[in-house]
Amino acid sequence: MSNEYSIAAHWRGGFDETGLRDWAENLRRQLPAPRVSLGLVFMSPKFFPHAKAALEILRVHARIPLLAGCSSAGLIAGPREFENADGLALALYSLPGAELKGVHFTQSQVEAAHGAYWHLETGVEPKHTNGWLVFIDPFHLDAEGWMRGWNEAYAPTPAFGGLASGAFSDPTTQVYLNGDVFEDGGVAVSVGGAVKLEGVISQGCTPIGESWTLTRVEKNFIHQIANRPAYAVLDETFQKLPPAEQRKARGNLLIGLVVNEYREDFHRGDFLVRQLIGGDPNSGVLAVGAQPRAGQMMQFQRRDAAAATEDMNELLARAREQLGGTTIFGGCLCCCNGRGQGLFGAPDHDAGLVQKQLGPLGLAGFFGNGEIGPVGGKNYLHGFTASLALFVKK
């Protein structure tokens, strides 16, 4: 699927030099825009031995000046999701007036980063970027450590993307920049100039009950909510749900933490959703997969297929409304490998909703080991999430 600024397609076969060359040339011919600004490529693990050769063919024959991406066992192209697929997904974007720069970064840089370190290493000052696309190898890079340093350097500038995946049995992934194949580190693309990144971070949840203030917290243990034992508030919230909602919530409860406290009221998309690891009815303590703070607002959340569909639809509709008539040049969609048919019971769920609400778009992406995206003006790593980056006219 495409518009005049972007086009995406899925190459279904294995490595075939002549076929891939013809396919890339044909895809470029189908893009009405006079020049390509950026290419995004996502390759299945079977392409690992041929990745470098494939990158060169795509760069030359689709005439791509900047090419980035990563490996994945599941590919997204246009309105389609190809889970456990072979081949590769490629999108071509024409981004008029964009200033783009791609960089590779390593674990040793992550360990050295503080303050303005990343400005020097990337050559990109905060005022010269409108957003980042980031693809990371999760096996050889501390993604949480990277995120802390990156936020220090660039927040609130948004970063979208995800953690690469590979063959299930093998802890090897690849990230790509131009003609280079890396089996460690990450790749980041700065989007500046006349194009910015907007997006949707759908964490697959619907809020339940009411919002509360955390009143006693210790590390990742919540002792009190609204000056009451935290477990008692969770139990009360659950008991107030209708029986049908209780059945859906059993085993699917999470916690949503408000990141931006300066809002008057809180809606879907304002919460950073994290796991409820456990709870003790005797002590009243809840353990969560985050480090909340006293005074922070929170609301319990339910995650299942229906909640994830509702969340994605509502956030896409809000994005469409906020963008109004602004030109959307194209998109990149990174989905958790816990979504897809396994969660929704049908193919093409997230990609199909994006095209239905915002399309037609040249859209490429992948199923990964974690997703990157902003909540409340700060970037986070997510799970069970769809991270959609949109290239938009500034």
PDB file of N, CA and C in Angstrom, residues 45 48 71 137-140 164-167 169-174 183:
ATOM      1  N   PRO A  45      15.399 -13.954   9.641  1.00  0.00           N
ATOM      2  CA  PRO A  45      16.688 -14.578   9.972  1.00  0.00           C
ATOM      3  C   PRO A  45      17.304 -15.390   8.837  1.00  0.00           C
ATOM      4  N   PHE A  48      20.107 -13.704   7.067  1.00  0.00           N
ATOM      5  CA  PHE A  48      21.341 -13.339   7.765  1.00  0.00           C
ATOM      6  C   PHE A  48      22.604 -13.507   6.919  1.00  0.00           C
ATOM      7  N   SER A  71      16.606  -6.970  11.926  1.00  0.00           N
ATOM      8  CA  SER A  71      16.076  -8.305  11.643  1.00  0.00           C
ATOM      9  C   SER A  71      14.839  -8.577  12.481  1.00  0.00           C
ATOM     10  N   ASP A 137      19.748  -4.158  19.009  1.00  0.00           N
ATOM     11  CA  ASP A 137      19.990  -5.570  19.292  1.00  0.00           C
ATOM     12  C   ASP A 137      19.840  -5.785  20.794  1.00  0.00           C
ATOM     13  N   PRO A 138      18.855  -6.579  21.242  1.00  0.00           N
ATOM     14  CA  PRO A 138      18.604  -6.697  22.682  1.00  0.00           C
ATOM     15  C   PRO A 138      19.577  -7.608  23.421  1.00  0.00           C
ATOM     16  N   PHE A 139      20.369  -8.397  22.703  1.00  0.00           N
ATOM     17  CA  PHE A 139      21.218  -9.393  23.356  1.00  0.00           C
ATOM     18  C   PHE A 139      22.588  -8.847  23.762  1.00  0.00           C
ATOM     19  N   HIS A 140      23.054  -7.772  23.114  1.00  0.00           N
ATOM     20  CA  HIS A 140      24.400  -7.269  23.378  1.00  0.00           C
ATOM     21  C   HIS A 140      24.407  -5.793  23.761  1.00  0.00           C
ATOM     22  N   ALA A 164      15.203  -5.592  18.008  1.00  0.00           N
ATOM     23  CA  ALA A 164      15.204  -6.577  16.926  1.00  0.00           C
ATOM     24  C   ALA A 164      14.915  -7.974  17.458  1.00  0.00           C
ATOM     25  N   SER A 165      14.485  -8.852  16.565  1.00  0.00           N
ATOM     26  CA  SER A 165      14.309 -10.261  16.922  1.00  0.00           C
ATOM     27  C   SER A 165      14.960 -11.113  15.848  1.00  0.00           C
ATOM     28  N   GLY A 166      15.078 -12.395  16.125  1.00  0.00           N
ATOM     29  CA  GLY A 166      15.712 -13.324  15.180  1.00  0.00           C
ATOM     30  C   GLY A 166      15.060 -14.675  15.275  1.00  0.00           C
ATOM     31  N   ALA A 167      15.821 -15.741  15.026  1.00  0.00           N
ATOM     32  CA  ALA A 167      15.298 -17.086  15.195  1.00  0.00           C
ATOM     33  C   ALA A 167      15.118 -17.354  16.685  1.00  0.00           C
ATOM     34  N   SER A 169      15.467 -19.807  18.632  1.00  0.00           N
ATOM     35  CA  SER A 169      16.441 -20.631  19.347  1.00  0.00           C
ATOM     36  C   SER A 169      17.843 -20.015  19.389  1.00  0.00           C
ATOM     37  N   ASP A 170      18.031 -18.864  18.728  1.00  0.00           N
ATOM     38  CA  ASP A 170      19.383 -18.324  18.557  1.00  0.00           C
ATOM     39  C   ASP A 170      19.429 -16.868  19.023  1.00  0.00           C
ATOM     40  N   PRO A 171      20.271 -16.529  20.019  1.00  0.00           N
ATOM     41  CA  PRO A 171      20.343 -15.146  20.508  1.00  0.00           C
ATOM     42  C   PRO A 171      21.161 -14.249  19.581  1.00  0.00           C
ATOM     43  N   THR A 172      20.803 -14.224  18.315  1.00  0.00           N
ATOM     44  CA  THR A 172      21.468 -13.368  17.333  1.00  0.00           C
ATOM     45  C   THR A 172      20.427 -12.520  16.623  1.00  0.00           C
ATOM     46  N   THR A 173      20.679 -11.215  16.571  1.00  0.00           N
ATOM     47  CA  THR A 173      19.867 -10.329  15.747  1.00  0.00           C
ATOM     48  C   THR A 173      20.809  -9.441  14.945  1.00  0.00           C
ATOM     49  N   GLN A 174      20.243  -8.715  13.993  1.00  0.00           N
ATOM     50  CA  GLN A 174      21.034  -7.791  13.186  1.00  0.00           C
ATOM     51  C   GLN A 174      20.345  -6.428  13.171  1.00  0.00           C
ATOM     52  N   GLU A 183      25.812  -7.023  14.375  1.00  0.00           N
ATOM     53  CA  GLU A 183      25.161  -8.016  15.235  1.00  0.00           C
ATOM     54  C   GLU A 183      25.166  -7.569  16.697  1.00  0.00           C
TER      55      GLU A 183
END
